[in-house]
Every structure is written in C-alpha cells, then in structure tokens.
C-alpha cells in the first residue's frame, strides 16, 4: 500500500483561514526552504484570497511573491486555487482574460492549478483547464462538496468523471465548510477511485472538528493526498495540523514519513508569525464550532454574519437569518456555499428577513436564478424565477456564461497604457480584477483605504430628500473563503422617480 502524501497549505489556506490572509512574503520566505525539504507532495502558496490581500493590504505584487517562493522552494510543486472563470474574483471574466491569467501564472512558475466553480458547472472550468494543459502544467479539477437533496455521492462521482474527460490530471474534493463526515469521505473516495483512474486529493477544514477524522477515513478508502497545515495556522477553520495528522496515522500502513524535528522547527517559526499577525487572528477561528453542522454554512460566514447583522442593527435576527439560508439555497437550485455564492446566499437571506421573503432580490441572486453564473445543481424555484424575470426584464440563459462576454484584454491593455501602467500580461490581468490597487502599487501610491473584514454587506438605498427611491435590486459584495473583507466596486439598479438608474457603489470605510 502506498503511503498517503500530504500537501501543505500553511502559506495559503492556513493563514487565509486563520489570519485573514495577512501573511506577507517576508514572513513566508524563512520557512519556504524548510517546507521544501520536508517531502510534502505540494505547497499551496497562491490564489484564493492571497492576490487580493497582496494588492489591498500588503502592497505586494503577487507575481513577485510567486517568483520569490519558487526560488526559495524550487523542489516541491506549488499549488494555486483558481475560481475557474471567476479567476480570483467574484464574477465571470471573458475567456481571453482567464487564458492570459493562467499563462502569466504558468510563466511565473505555478505548477498545479486547483480549479473550481462555485456551482460545480464544469463548463466554467473548461477554459482554465485547457490553458493549464496547453502550458504543460497540472490541472486539478475540484468538486465542491456540499450537503443537499441533489448532492448525492453519484452526482459528485459523475462530476469527477467529467473532470477526467476534460483532461484534468487529478481530482480534488473541496470541503470548504468542513462538513464532510468520515462516512461520506470514505464512500465518496471509494466510488471515485472505482470510476476514475486519476489521483484524488481531499481538502477539508477542521471547522466542525471533523477534518482529521474525514482524512483518516479517506486514507482508508485509498485517497492519494490530503492537505494539512502547520499549527498555529492549522485546525479550527484551517486544515488539520501535520503533526496531529501524523499522530492519527501512527501505525497505519499508509502513514508517511516526516522529520519531527523539522516539523517542530516550523511550528516554532509559525508561532512567532502568528503572534505578529495577532490583530487578524481570533479565538473564534481556532475552536471547533458545531454550529456549522447545524446550519451547514462555512464557519467564517457565520462569524461575519454576527458582525454584519450588528452593523445593520439586526443582531436579534441572527437565528432567523441563519434559518433563511437553506430556504434561499433551495430556491436557487441548492448551490454550494463557497466564494462567491456563500456571500450571495447570505446577503439574500438577510434581505428576506429584513424586507420579507423575496420582496427584494439582490442583483447577484437574480443573476444566479437567470443562469448567469452557470447551471445550478438543482432546479430554480419557478416563482422566484418568474419574479426575477419580471423584475429584470431578462430571460434565463442556458449557454456557458462566458460565451456572453466579449474579449477584454485589448481594451484593458489600452486602459493600462492610458494610465501610464505597464501593458504586459501580468499587469493587465491583475488590472482586470483590481484596477485601483494595481495602479496604486505600480505608481507607489498608498494602497486605497481597505474596508473592514466583512463578506456580506447588503447595500440598502436610503430615501434622499424629495426623491422616491425604490430599490429594485441591492447588491452585496463578498469576500474570500472565510473572513476577508469587501470593497469591490459593485453595480446596483435603482428606480428614482420611476426612472431606472444603474449606479456604481464602492464601500470605502
Ligand atoms: Mn480551503
């Protein structure tokens, strides 16, 4: 029996889950050569919310981080998390932008691309996967795990088979909420192994205390790789700690070998970094929280919910809003809760409680109902859909969402040139997602004021003096797998004195 291998997540998901993605490249570099020499099968170092955090908070060029880490850890494949057609943002980008982004990454040294779609619509993975393959890199197609009446083992396995057919070289199971039970982990891995020849990686979070046990069950079922981190950037809302996982596997025929002294050295190093990032860590993220098992929503989402409801003066409505989440999920076709759908569902649940169920439907929830994010796993509630069609004047789309988008690299390149920015692909693809931040970084200006951590903020228009403002659709901005803040520019439609207006809103405070 082959030993299971471990990917290490401390340089990406570890600090994203436990320290608001604030680990800087300088804090990573001393640990990189040690991590590189340990025998991990991969180091997750890039993607997810790290690009955003580099540009918004750390005043770092994310591509420079990748190059520095590649130099400091050249032996172990480096992994990034890519949101398919959303790249590392919340909405779809045209194919040419996705392609340019992947190529720029591959050129900067990225080895493995973990590619997922929030709706598990494999059409949204095609462009990214094909580009990764064309660059001679490794495409790991991810299955987002969630619990719903339409998410059966069979449905997940069908998706795995589809990923293999697309050309993915391995399959990842992404349990972003940490809600997969050991029994399901065993059954899913077993059946995927039976139906697909590809290596399988399980990625989970220990939010509800299930992570390490699910890994053990998956290892018994033949999973090839599991993903662990290094405490204190481990456990809780992060991945199970490597030392802890090894202890669980002691005497197991598939237990891998790691140097305990080096693991201890890493632990001591990251203890220091964790203290340095104390402003961004929280006991709520470190503990096991079984709320998530009751509500089946990501842990970061619940803790952020408490903050946002307080901001909205709705603290007493927490239970009501949380109970509304499955109602919204069901109506929107049982979509998984992962960036950006977790933020969208959360916002709509808040709006349902605040204004009455489906009285106001936020723009991104309308877009999900209309198929603009892709095909939902289950049917959209026909009454909600009818209301969205009426409200938006648009029909449901059935084609791949990016087929509706015009190529954008040429106009983006021109915008960069007009602003005096470099026009190379690296700059342009970052500019496509973070225009202000990229301009500030390149020109050495202060990074635009960062908003506080907050993944779902319903924007509720106020009535101004003398004007009747009827919100047709409010929009919420979302952030990161767990607790990253918002601040994107968003669009909102308003009816002002019965005339429609589209306005752009950015949260600055
Ligand atoms: Mn994760």
Short mmCIF file of C-alpha atoms and ligand atoms in Angstrom, two decimals:
data_model
loop_
_atom_site.label_atom_id
_atom_site.label_comp_id
_atom_site.label_asym_id
_atom_site.label_seq_id
_atom_site.Cartn_x
_atom_site.Cartn_y
_atom_site.Cartn_z
CA UNK A 1 0.00 0.00 0.00
CA UNK A 2 1.34 3.43 -0.97
CA UNK A 3 1.79 5.94 1.84
CA UNK A 4 -0.67 8.82 1.63
CA UNK A 5 1.03 12.10 0.70
CA UNK A 6 0.45 15.49 2.32
CA UNK A 7 0.19 18.82 0.58
CA UNK A 8 0.95 21.70 2.92
CA UNK A 9 -1.36 24.71 2.99
CA UNK A 10 0.26 26.98 5.59
CA UNK A 11 1.35 29.57 3.02
CA UNK A 12 -2.16 29.94 1.53
CA UNK A 13 -5.24 28.45 3.15
CA UNK A 14 -3.61 28.22 6.59
CA UNK A 15 -3.27 31.95 7.00
CA UNK A 16 -6.32 32.74 4.86
CA UNK A 17 -8.48 30.71 7.24
CA UNK A 18 -6.86 31.79 10.50
CA UNK A 19 -5.24 35.19 9.95
CA UNK A 20 -7.34 36.94 7.28
CA UNK A 21 -4.74 36.14 4.58
CA UNK A 22 -2.27 38.62 6.04
CA UNK A 23 0.96 36.60 5.95
CA UNK A 24 3.48 38.59 3.94
CA UNK A 25 6.08 37.18 1.57
CA UNK A 26 8.79 38.28 4.03
CA UNK A 27 7.11 36.17 6.71
CA UNK A 28 6.91 33.18 4.36
CA UNK A 29 10.41 33.12 2.93
CA UNK A 30 12.35 31.88 6.01
CA UNK A 31 10.03 28.85 6.21
CA UNK A 32 9.94 28.09 2.50
CA UNK A 33 13.26 26.13 2.24
CA UNK A 34 12.34 24.05 5.29
CA UNK A 35 8.90 23.27 3.87
CA UNK A 36 10.55 22.46 0.56
CA UNK A 37 12.84 19.86 2.14
CA UNK A 38 10.15 18.01 4.12
CA UNK A 39 8.72 15.75 1.44
CA UNK A 40 5.32 17.38 1.02
CA UNK A 41 3.74 16.46 -2.32
CA UNK A 42 2.77 20.08 -2.86
CA UNK A 43 2.82 23.50 -1.25
CA UNK A 44 -0.29 25.61 -1.64
CA UNK A 45 1.10 29.12 -1.86
CA UNK A 46 -1.04 31.22 -4.17
CA UNK A 47 -4.52 32.07 -5.36
CA UNK A 48 -7.74 32.20 -3.36
CA UNK A 49 -7.72 35.47 -1.45
CA UNK A 50 -3.94 35.94 -1.45
CA UNK A 51 -3.90 38.04 -4.63
CA UNK A 52 -6.48 40.38 -3.16
CA UNK A 53 -4.62 40.59 0.13
CA UNK A 54 -1.26 41.30 -1.56
CA UNK A 55 -2.75 44.18 -3.52
CA UNK A 56 -5.16 45.57 -0.98
CA UNK A 57 -3.27 45.27 2.28
CA UNK A 58 0.30 44.17 1.85
CA UNK A 59 1.41 46.43 -1.00
CA UNK A 60 2.95 43.43 -2.72
CA UNK A 61 2.99 42.27 -6.31
CA UNK A 62 1.50 38.76 -6.10
CA UNK A 63 3.54 37.56 -9.08
CA UNK A 64 6.73 38.66 -7.30
CA UNK A 65 5.62 36.56 -4.32
CA UNK A 66 5.22 33.54 -6.55
CA UNK A 67 8.67 34.02 -8.08
CA UNK A 68 10.28 34.51 -4.66
CA UNK A 69 8.62 31.37 -3.29
CA UNK A 70 9.60 29.36 -6.33
CA UNK A 71 13.20 30.41 -5.80
CA UNK A 72 13.09 29.66 -2.09
CA UNK A 73 11.27 26.32 -2.56
CA UNK A 74 12.17 25.02 -6.01
CA UNK A 75 11.69 21.28 -5.41
CA UNK A 76 8.10 20.94 -4.27
CA UNK A 77 5.29 21.65 -6.75
CA UNK A 78 3.47 24.86 -5.91
CA UNK A 79 -0.29 24.93 -5.97
CA UNK A 80 -2.74 27.73 -6.54
CA UNK A 81 -6.50 27.92 -6.03
CA UNK A 82 -8.30 29.28 -9.08
CA UNK A 83 -12.02 30.10 -9.16
CA UNK A 84 -12.45 28.95 -12.74
CA UNK A 85 -13.96 31.65 -14.91
CA UNK A 86 -14.01 34.00 -11.88
CA UNK A 87 -10.17 33.80 -11.70
CA UNK A 88 -9.69 35.11 -8.15
CA UNK A 89 -12.73 37.39 -8.15
CA UNK A 90 -16.50 37.11 -7.82
CA UNK A 91 -17.84 37.39 -11.34
CA UNK A 92 -17.08 35.80 -14.67
CA UNK A 93 -14.27 37.11 -16.83
CA UNK A 94 -14.02 36.66 -20.60
CA UNK A 95 -12.03 33.69 -21.86
CA UNK A 96 -9.11 35.78 -23.09
CA UNK A 97 -8.56 37.24 -19.61
CA UNK A 98 -8.74 33.79 -17.97
CA UNK A 99 -6.30 32.43 -20.55
CA UNK A 100 -3.86 35.31 -20.12
CA UNK A 101 -4.03 34.95 -16.34
CA UNK A 102 -3.24 31.24 -16.40
CA UNK A 103 -0.40 31.73 -18.91
CA UNK A 104 1.15 34.51 -16.83
CA UNK A 105 0.99 32.27 -13.77
CA UNK A 106 2.47 29.31 -15.53
CA UNK A 107 5.29 31.54 -16.79
CA UNK A 108 5.93 32.79 -13.24
CA UNK A 109 6.35 29.20 -12.07
CA UNK A 110 2.97 27.91 -10.91
CA UNK A 111 2.91 24.11 -11.11
CA UNK A 112 -0.54 22.91 -10.03
CA UNK A 113 -3.85 24.70 -10.57
CA UNK A 114 -6.72 23.69 -8.29
CA UNK A 115 -9.69 24.84 -10.33
CA UNK A 116 -13.23 25.04 -9.02
CA UNK A 117 -16.59 26.53 -9.87
CA UNK A 118 -18.97 27.62 -7.15
CA UNK A 119 -21.90 25.93 -8.89
CA UNK A 120 -19.89 22.84 -9.90
CA UNK A 121 -20.75 23.74 -13.51
CA UNK A 122 -17.83 22.13 -15.35
CA UNK A 123 -18.35 24.42 -18.35
CA UNK A 124 -16.90 27.18 -16.16
CA UNK A 125 -13.69 25.19 -15.77
CA UNK A 126 -13.06 24.42 -19.45
CA UNK A 127 -11.06 27.50 -20.42
CA UNK A 128 -8.83 27.38 -17.35
CA UNK A 129 -8.23 23.63 -17.61
CA UNK A 130 -7.44 23.78 -21.34
CA UNK A 131 -4.98 26.64 -20.81
CA UNK A 132 -3.25 24.87 -17.93
CA UNK A 133 -2.85 21.79 -20.11
CA UNK A 134 -1.59 23.85 -23.05
CA UNK A 135 1.05 25.35 -20.72
CA UNK A 136 2.21 21.86 -19.75
CA UNK A 137 1.09 22.31 -16.14
CA UNK A 138 -1.10 20.22 -13.83
CA UNK A 139 -4.86 20.80 -13.74
CA UNK A 140 -6.57 19.54 -10.61
CA UNK A 141 -10.31 19.75 -11.12
CA UNK A 142 -12.14 20.40 -7.86
CA UNK A 143 -15.51 19.09 -6.77
CA UNK A 144 -17.09 21.49 -4.26
CA UNK A 145 -18.66 19.39 -1.53
CA UNK A 146 -21.96 20.41 -0.02
CA UNK A 147 -24.99 18.76 1.51
CA UNK A 148 -28.38 18.96 -0.22
CA UNK A 149 -31.01 16.63 -1.66
CA UNK A 150 -29.41 16.90 -5.12
CA UNK A 151 -25.82 16.38 -3.97
CA UNK A 152 -25.61 12.61 -3.91
CA UNK A 153 -22.41 10.56 -4.00
CA UNK A 154 -23.42 9.56 -7.52
CA UNK A 155 -23.72 13.21 -8.62
CA UNK A 156 -20.26 14.05 -7.23
CA UNK A 157 -18.76 10.98 -8.89
CA UNK A 158 -20.35 11.94 -12.22
CA UNK A 159 -18.65 15.30 -11.89
CA UNK A 160 -15.33 13.58 -11.17
CA UNK A 161 -15.72 11.51 -14.32
CA UNK A 162 -16.50 14.70 -16.27
CA UNK A 163 -13.32 16.32 -14.91
CA UNK A 164 -11.30 13.33 -16.06
CA UNK A 165 -12.87 13.56 -19.52
CA UNK A 166 -11.92 17.25 -19.66
CA UNK A 167 -8.28 16.29 -19.26
CA UNK A 168 -7.70 17.11 -15.58
CA UNK A 169 -4.70 15.15 -14.28
CA UNK A 170 -6.13 14.79 -10.78
CA UNK A 171 -9.37 15.31 -8.89
CA UNK A 172 -9.71 17.39 -5.74
CA UNK A 173 -12.58 17.13 -3.32
CA UNK A 174 -13.03 20.56 -1.80
CA UNK A 175 -14.87 20.50 1.52
CA UNK A 176 -14.63 24.23 2.12
CA UNK A 177 -17.06 24.20 5.03
CA UNK A 178 -15.57 21.18 6.78
CA UNK A 179 -18.93 19.42 6.90
CA UNK A 180 -17.98 16.11 5.29
CA UNK A 181 -18.44 13.22 7.67
CA UNK A 182 -15.90 10.38 7.74
CA UNK A 183 -18.56 8.01 6.34
CA UNK A 184 -19.14 10.23 3.33
CA UNK A 185 -15.40 10.78 2.83
CA UNK A 186 -14.92 7.03 2.72
CA UNK A 187 -17.84 6.37 0.35
CA UNK A 188 -17.01 9.24 -2.00
CA UNK A 189 -13.31 8.41 -2.31
CA UNK A 190 -14.05 4.71 -2.73
CA UNK A 191 -16.55 5.32 -5.53
CA UNK A 192 -14.38 7.93 -7.27
CA UNK A 193 -11.45 5.51 -7.16
CA UNK A 194 -13.64 2.83 -8.71
CA UNK A 195 -14.86 5.07 -11.52
CA UNK A 196 -11.76 7.15 -12.27
CA UNK A 197 -8.08 6.36 -12.71
CA UNK A 198 -6.98 9.82 -11.55
CA UNK A 199 -5.18 10.57 -8.27
CA UNK A 200 -7.54 12.06 -5.69
CA UNK A 201 -6.84 14.77 -3.13
CA UNK A 202 -9.13 15.60 -0.24
CA UNK A 203 -9.10 19.16 1.06
CA UNK A 204 -11.10 20.00 4.15
CA UNK A 205 -11.27 22.37 7.10
CA UNK A 206 -11.42 21.41 10.74
CA UNK A 207 -14.10 23.99 11.49
CA UNK A 208 -16.51 21.45 12.96
CA UNK A 209 -13.82 19.14 14.27
CA UNK A 210 -14.37 16.55 11.52
CA UNK A 211 -11.36 17.27 9.30
CA UNK A 212 -8.76 14.87 10.66
CA UNK A 213 -11.28 12.03 11.05
CA UNK A 214 -12.51 12.52 7.48
CA UNK A 215 -8.93 12.44 6.24
CA UNK A 216 -8.36 9.17 8.08
CA UNK A 217 -11.49 7.65 6.53
CA UNK A 218 -10.47 8.89 3.07
CA UNK A 219 -6.99 7.40 3.55
CA UNK A 220 -8.60 4.06 4.40
CA UNK A 221 -10.64 4.38 1.19
CA UNK A 222 -7.49 4.96 -0.89
CA UNK A 223 -7.24 8.74 -1.27
CA UNK A 224 -3.81 9.67 -2.67
CA UNK A 225 -3.26 13.01 -0.94
CA UNK A 226 -4.69 15.02 1.93
CA UNK A 227 -3.92 18.65 2.74
CA UNK A 228 -2.53 19.65 6.12
CA UNK A 229 -1.11 22.84 7.58
CA UNK A 230 1.27 23.83 10.36
CA UNK A 231 -0.10 24.96 13.73
CA UNK A 232 -0.99 27.58 14.77
CA UNK A 233 -2.12 28.24 11.17
CA UNK A 234 -3.95 24.92 11.36
CA UNK A 235 -7.03 23.26 12.87
CA UNK A 236 -10.17 25.30 13.62
CA UNK A 237 -11.23 27.00 10.40
CA UNK A 238 -7.97 25.84 8.77
CA UNK A 239 -6.66 22.44 7.68
CA UNK A 240 -5.72 19.81 10.28
CA UNK A 241 -2.18 20.22 11.63
CA UNK A 242 0.50 17.99 10.07
CA UNK A 243 1.82 16.71 13.42
CA UNK A 244 -1.69 15.90 14.57
CA UNK A 245 -2.44 14.05 11.33
CA UNK A 246 0.75 12.02 11.66
CA UNK A 247 -0.19 11.09 15.22
CA UNK A 248 -3.59 9.90 13.98
CA UNK A 249 -1.86 7.75 11.37
CA UNK A 250 0.71 6.24 13.73
CA UNK A 251 0.92 2.52 12.98
CA UNK A 252 -1.29 2.92 9.89
CA UNK A 253 0.09 1.09 6.85
CA UNK A 254 -0.19 4.29 4.77
CA UNK A 255 1.47 6.66 7.29
CA UNK A 256 4.00 8.93 5.52
CA UNK A 257 7.41 9.89 6.92
CA UNK A 258 8.19 13.41 8.09
CA UNK A 259 11.12 14.64 10.15
CA UNK A 260 9.64 15.50 13.57
CA UNK A 261 12.44 17.94 14.42
CA UNK A 262 11.88 19.93 11.26
CA UNK A 263 8.13 19.95 11.91
CA UNK A 264 8.84 21.31 15.38
CA UNK A 265 11.12 23.95 13.90
CA UNK A 266 8.33 25.04 11.54
CA UNK A 267 5.87 25.10 14.40
CA UNK A 268 8.10 27.39 16.43
CA UNK A 269 8.69 29.65 13.47
CA UNK A 270 4.98 29.97 12.68
CA UNK A 271 4.13 30.58 16.36
CA UNK A 272 6.14 33.78 16.01
CA UNK A 273 4.44 34.79 12.78
CA UNK A 274 1.04 34.07 14.32
CA UNK A 275 1.85 36.47 17.16
CA UNK A 276 2.94 39.12 14.66
CA UNK A 277 -0.45 38.75 12.95
CA UNK A 278 -2.33 38.89 16.25
CA UNK A 279 -4.55 41.71 15.00
CA UNK A 280 -6.03 39.38 12.40
CA UNK A 281 -6.39 36.19 14.41
CA UNK A 282 -9.36 35.30 16.54
CA UNK A 283 -10.21 32.62 19.10
CA UNK A 284 -13.49 32.10 17.22
CA UNK A 285 -11.49 30.70 14.28
CA UNK A 286 -9.32 28.48 16.44
CA UNK A 287 -12.05 26.49 18.12
CA UNK A 288 -14.27 23.69 16.95
CA UNK A 289 -17.70 25.10 16.15
CA UNK A 290 -20.53 22.65 15.72
CA UNK A 291 -22.89 25.44 14.61
CA UNK A 292 -21.68 24.75 11.16
CA UNK A 293 -23.08 21.22 11.27
CA UNK A 294 -26.50 22.52 12.24
CA UNK A 295 -26.60 25.35 9.70
CA UNK A 296 -24.32 23.79 7.04
CA UNK A 297 -22.68 27.07 6.21
CA UNK A 298 -18.98 27.95 6.25
CA UNK A 299 -17.69 28.94 9.68
CA UNK A 300 -16.23 32.25 8.51
CA UNK A 301 -19.61 33.14 7.11
CA UNK A 302 -21.33 32.69 10.47
CA UNK A 303 -18.84 34.77 12.42
CA UNK A 304 -19.02 37.51 9.82
CA UNK A 305 -22.79 37.32 9.88
CA UNK A 306 -22.81 38.27 13.52
CA UNK A 307 -20.78 41.39 12.74
CA UNK A 308 -22.86 42.45 9.78
CA UNK A 309 -26.16 41.94 11.48
CA UNK A 310 -24.86 44.10 14.31
CA UNK A 311 -23.90 46.79 11.77
CA UNK A 312 -27.41 46.63 10.34
CA UNK A 313 -28.98 46.78 13.80
CA UNK A 314 -30.31 43.26 13.21
CA UNK A 315 -28.39 41.36 15.89
CA UNK A 316 -31.59 39.94 17.30
CA UNK A 317 -32.37 38.42 13.89
CA UNK A 318 -29.34 36.11 13.75
CA UNK A 319 -31.29 32.87 14.19
CA UNK A 320 -33.93 33.95 11.72
CA UNK A 321 -31.37 34.87 9.06
CA UNK A 322 -29.41 31.67 9.52
CA UNK A 323 -32.62 29.65 9.21
CA UNK A 324 -33.35 31.50 5.98
CA UNK A 325 -30.10 30.32 4.36
CA UNK A 326 -31.38 26.86 3.36
CA UNK A 327 -34.58 28.47 2.04
CA UNK A 328 -32.51 30.69 -0.26
CA UNK A 329 -30.22 27.83 -1.24
CA UNK A 330 -33.14 25.63 -2.20
CA UNK A 331 -34.81 28.37 -4.25
CA UNK A 332 -31.53 28.99 -6.10
CA UNK A 333 -31.07 25.32 -7.02
CA UNK A 334 -29.18 24.13 -3.92
CA UNK A 335 -25.98 25.92 -4.89
CA UNK A 336 -22.91 25.07 -2.79
CA UNK A 337 -21.80 27.75 -0.36
CA UNK A 338 -18.34 28.84 -1.45
CA UNK A 339 -16.98 32.13 -2.77
CA UNK A 340 -18.89 33.89 -4.22
CA UNK A 341 -22.16 32.00 -3.65
CA UNK A 342 -21.78 31.97 0.14
CA UNK A 343 -21.78 35.76 0.19
CA UNK A 344 -24.71 35.97 -2.22
CA UNK A 345 -26.88 33.49 -0.35
CA UNK A 346 -26.01 35.16 2.95
CA UNK A 347 -27.00 38.56 1.65
CA UNK A 348 -30.27 37.33 0.20
CA UNK A 349 -31.11 35.57 3.46
CA UNK A 350 -30.59 38.88 5.26
CA UNK A 351 -32.75 40.72 2.74
CA UNK A 352 -35.51 38.12 3.01
CA UNK A 353 -35.61 38.63 6.76
CA UNK A 354 -35.33 42.40 6.57
CA UNK A 355 -37.83 43.11 3.79
CA UNK A 356 -39.93 39.94 3.68
CA UNK A 357 -39.20 36.78 1.73
CA UNK A 358 -38.27 37.58 -1.93
CA UNK A 359 -39.61 41.14 -1.65
CA UNK A 360 -36.21 42.37 -2.77
CA UNK A 361 -33.82 40.17 -4.70
CA UNK A 362 -30.21 41.28 -4.83
CA UNK A 363 -28.57 41.53 -8.24
CA UNK A 364 -26.21 38.56 -7.90
CA UNK A 365 -29.05 36.34 -6.61
CA UNK A 366 -31.05 37.39 -9.67
CA UNK A 367 -28.08 36.51 -11.83
CA UNK A 368 -27.83 33.07 -10.27
CA UNK A 369 -31.53 32.48 -10.91
CA UNK A 370 -31.05 33.62 -14.51
CA UNK A 371 -28.17 31.18 -15.04
CA UNK A 372 -25.56 33.90 -15.40
CA UNK A 373 -23.18 32.12 -13.04
CA UNK A 374 -23.79 28.79 -14.75
CA UNK A 375 -26.20 25.93 -14.30
CA UNK A 376 -27.35 25.46 -10.71
CA UNK A 377 -27.18 21.90 -9.35
CA UNK A 378 -30.95 21.75 -8.81
CA UNK A 379 -34.00 23.49 -10.29
CA UNK A 380 -34.55 27.19 -9.57
CA UNK A 381 -37.80 27.82 -7.69
CA UNK A 382 -40.24 28.75 -10.52
CA UNK A 383 -41.96 31.51 -8.53
CA UNK A 384 -38.68 33.17 -7.64
CA UNK A 385 -37.51 32.83 -11.23
CA UNK A 386 -40.75 34.35 -12.54
CA UNK A 387 -40.28 37.31 -10.22
CA UNK A 388 -36.67 37.78 -11.30
CA UNK A 389 -37.63 37.63 -14.97
CA UNK A 390 -40.34 40.22 -14.37
CA UNK A 391 -38.12 42.45 -12.26
CA UNK A 392 -35.08 42.31 -14.52
CA UNK A 393 -36.82 42.09 -17.87
CA UNK A 394 -34.33 39.35 -18.75
CA UNK A 395 -34.75 35.71 -19.67
CA UNK A 396 -32.90 32.76 -18.27
CA UNK A 397 -29.69 31.93 -20.11
CA UNK A 398 -28.65 28.37 -20.76
CA UNK A 399 -25.32 28.77 -22.53
CA UNK A 400 -21.97 28.91 -20.77
CA UNK A 401 -21.90 32.34 -19.07
CA UNK A 402 -18.53 33.37 -20.54
CA UNK A 403 -19.94 32.84 -24.06
CA UNK A 404 -21.84 36.07 -23.46
CA UNK A 405 -18.69 38.06 -22.69
CA UNK A 406 -16.67 39.92 -25.30
CA UNK A 407 -12.86 39.63 -25.27
CA UNK A 408 -11.40 42.21 -22.90
CA UNK A 409 -7.60 42.01 -22.99
CA UNK A 410 -7.21 44.60 -25.76
CA UNK A 411 -9.36 47.30 -24.12
CA UNK A 412 -7.81 46.54 -20.71
CA UNK A 413 -4.34 46.87 -22.20
CA UNK A 414 -5.32 50.21 -23.68
CA UNK A 415 -6.64 51.37 -20.30
CA UNK A 416 -3.33 50.42 -18.70
CA UNK A 417 -1.42 52.31 -21.38
CA UNK A 418 -3.65 55.37 -20.94
CA UNK A 419 -2.89 55.36 -17.22
CA UNK A 420 0.83 55.02 -17.76
CA UNK A 421 0.88 51.48 -16.42
CA UNK A 422 2.91 48.64 -17.92
CA UNK A 423 0.99 46.73 -20.57
CA UNK A 424 2.46 43.28 -20.04
CA UNK A 425 0.05 40.41 -19.37
CA UNK A 426 0.85 40.19 -15.65
CA UNK A 427 -0.12 43.80 -15.07
CA UNK A 428 -3.15 43.66 -17.36
CA UNK A 429 -4.67 40.52 -15.80
CA UNK A 430 -4.26 41.96 -12.31
CA UNK A 431 -5.66 45.27 -13.52
CA UNK A 432 -8.71 43.42 -14.88
CA UNK A 433 -9.58 42.45 -11.32
CA UNK A 434 -8.05 45.17 -9.15
CA UNK A 435 -7.69 48.35 -11.23
CA UNK A 436 -7.23 50.86 -8.41
CA UNK A 437 -4.95 48.68 -6.35
CA UNK A 438 -2.74 47.83 -9.31
CA UNK A 439 -2.40 51.48 -10.23
CA UNK A 440 -1.53 52.33 -6.64
CA UNK A 441 1.02 49.53 -6.45
CA UNK A 442 2.74 50.40 -9.70
CA UNK A 443 2.83 54.12 -9.02
CA UNK A 444 3.98 53.62 -5.44
CA UNK A 445 0.93 55.40 -4.07
CA UNK A 446 -0.79 54.42 -0.86
CA UNK A 447 -2.97 51.40 -1.33
CA UNK A 448 -6.61 52.56 -1.40
CA UNK A 449 -8.23 52.54 2.01
CA UNK A 450 -9.08 48.99 2.94
CA UNK A 451 -12.55 48.12 4.19
CA UNK A 452 -13.01 46.14 7.39
CA UNK A 453 -13.44 42.36 7.22
CA UNK A 454 -16.99 41.69 6.18
CA UNK A 455 -18.15 39.23 3.50
CA UNK A 456 -21.73 40.28 3.02
CA UNK A 457 -22.95 43.81 3.14
CA UNK A 458 -26.39 44.49 1.78
CA UNK A 459 -26.47 47.96 0.35
CA UNK A 460 -29.82 49.39 1.16
CA UNK A 461 -30.50 52.69 -0.56
CA UNK A 462 -31.76 55.47 1.64
CA UNK A 463 -34.53 57.82 0.68
CA UNK A 464 -32.99 61.17 -0.13
CA UNK A 465 -34.74 64.49 0.41
CA UNK A 466 -37.62 64.86 -2.02
CA UNK A 467 -36.86 61.74 -4.03
CA UNK A 468 -38.65 58.45 -4.07
CA UNK A 469 -36.06 55.74 -4.38
CA UNK A 470 -37.40 52.28 -4.92
CA UNK A 471 -34.63 49.73 -4.78
CA UNK A 472 -35.16 47.17 -7.47
CA UNK A 473 -32.06 45.30 -6.60
CA UNK A 474 -29.47 45.83 -3.96
CA UNK A 475 -26.16 44.13 -4.29
CA UNK A 476 -23.77 42.82 -1.77
CA UNK A 477 -20.11 42.41 -2.15
CA UNK A 478 -18.40 39.30 -0.99
CA UNK A 479 -15.04 38.20 0.09
CA UNK A 480 -12.77 35.19 0.47
CA UNK A 481 -13.36 31.66 1.60
CA UNK A 482 -13.78 32.91 5.11
CA UNK A 483 -13.08 36.29 6.60
CA UNK A 484 -11.61 38.53 4.02
CA UNK A 485 -13.07 41.98 3.71
CA UNK A 486 -15.04 43.53 0.93
CA UNK A 487 -14.54 46.66 -1.05
CA UNK A 488 -15.11 45.91 -4.70
CA UNK A 489 -16.93 48.23 -6.95
CA UNK A 490 -20.46 46.95 -7.40
CA UNK A 491 -23.36 47.85 -9.57
CA UNK A 492 -26.84 48.47 -8.34
CA UNK A 493 -30.01 49.34 -10.15
CA UNK A 494 -32.33 51.89 -8.65
CA UNK A 495 -35.65 53.33 -9.68
CA UNK A 496 -35.61 57.04 -8.95
CA UNK A 497 -38.93 58.74 -9.52
CA UNK A 498 -39.84 55.75 -11.66
CA UNK A 499 -36.81 56.09 -13.93
CA UNK A 500 -34.22 53.31 -13.85
CA UNK A 501 -30.63 54.17 -12.91
CA UNK A 502 -27.61 51.97 -12.73
CA UNK A 503 -25.18 53.19 -10.12
CA UNK A 504 -21.72 52.11 -9.06
CA UNK A 505 -21.10 51.67 -5.41
CA UNK A 506 -17.86 51.18 -3.61
CA UNK A 507 -17.57 50.67 0.07
CA UNK A 508 -14.62 52.66 1.37
CA UNK A 509 -14.91 52.62 5.13
MN1 LIG B 1 -9.93 25.66 1.78
#
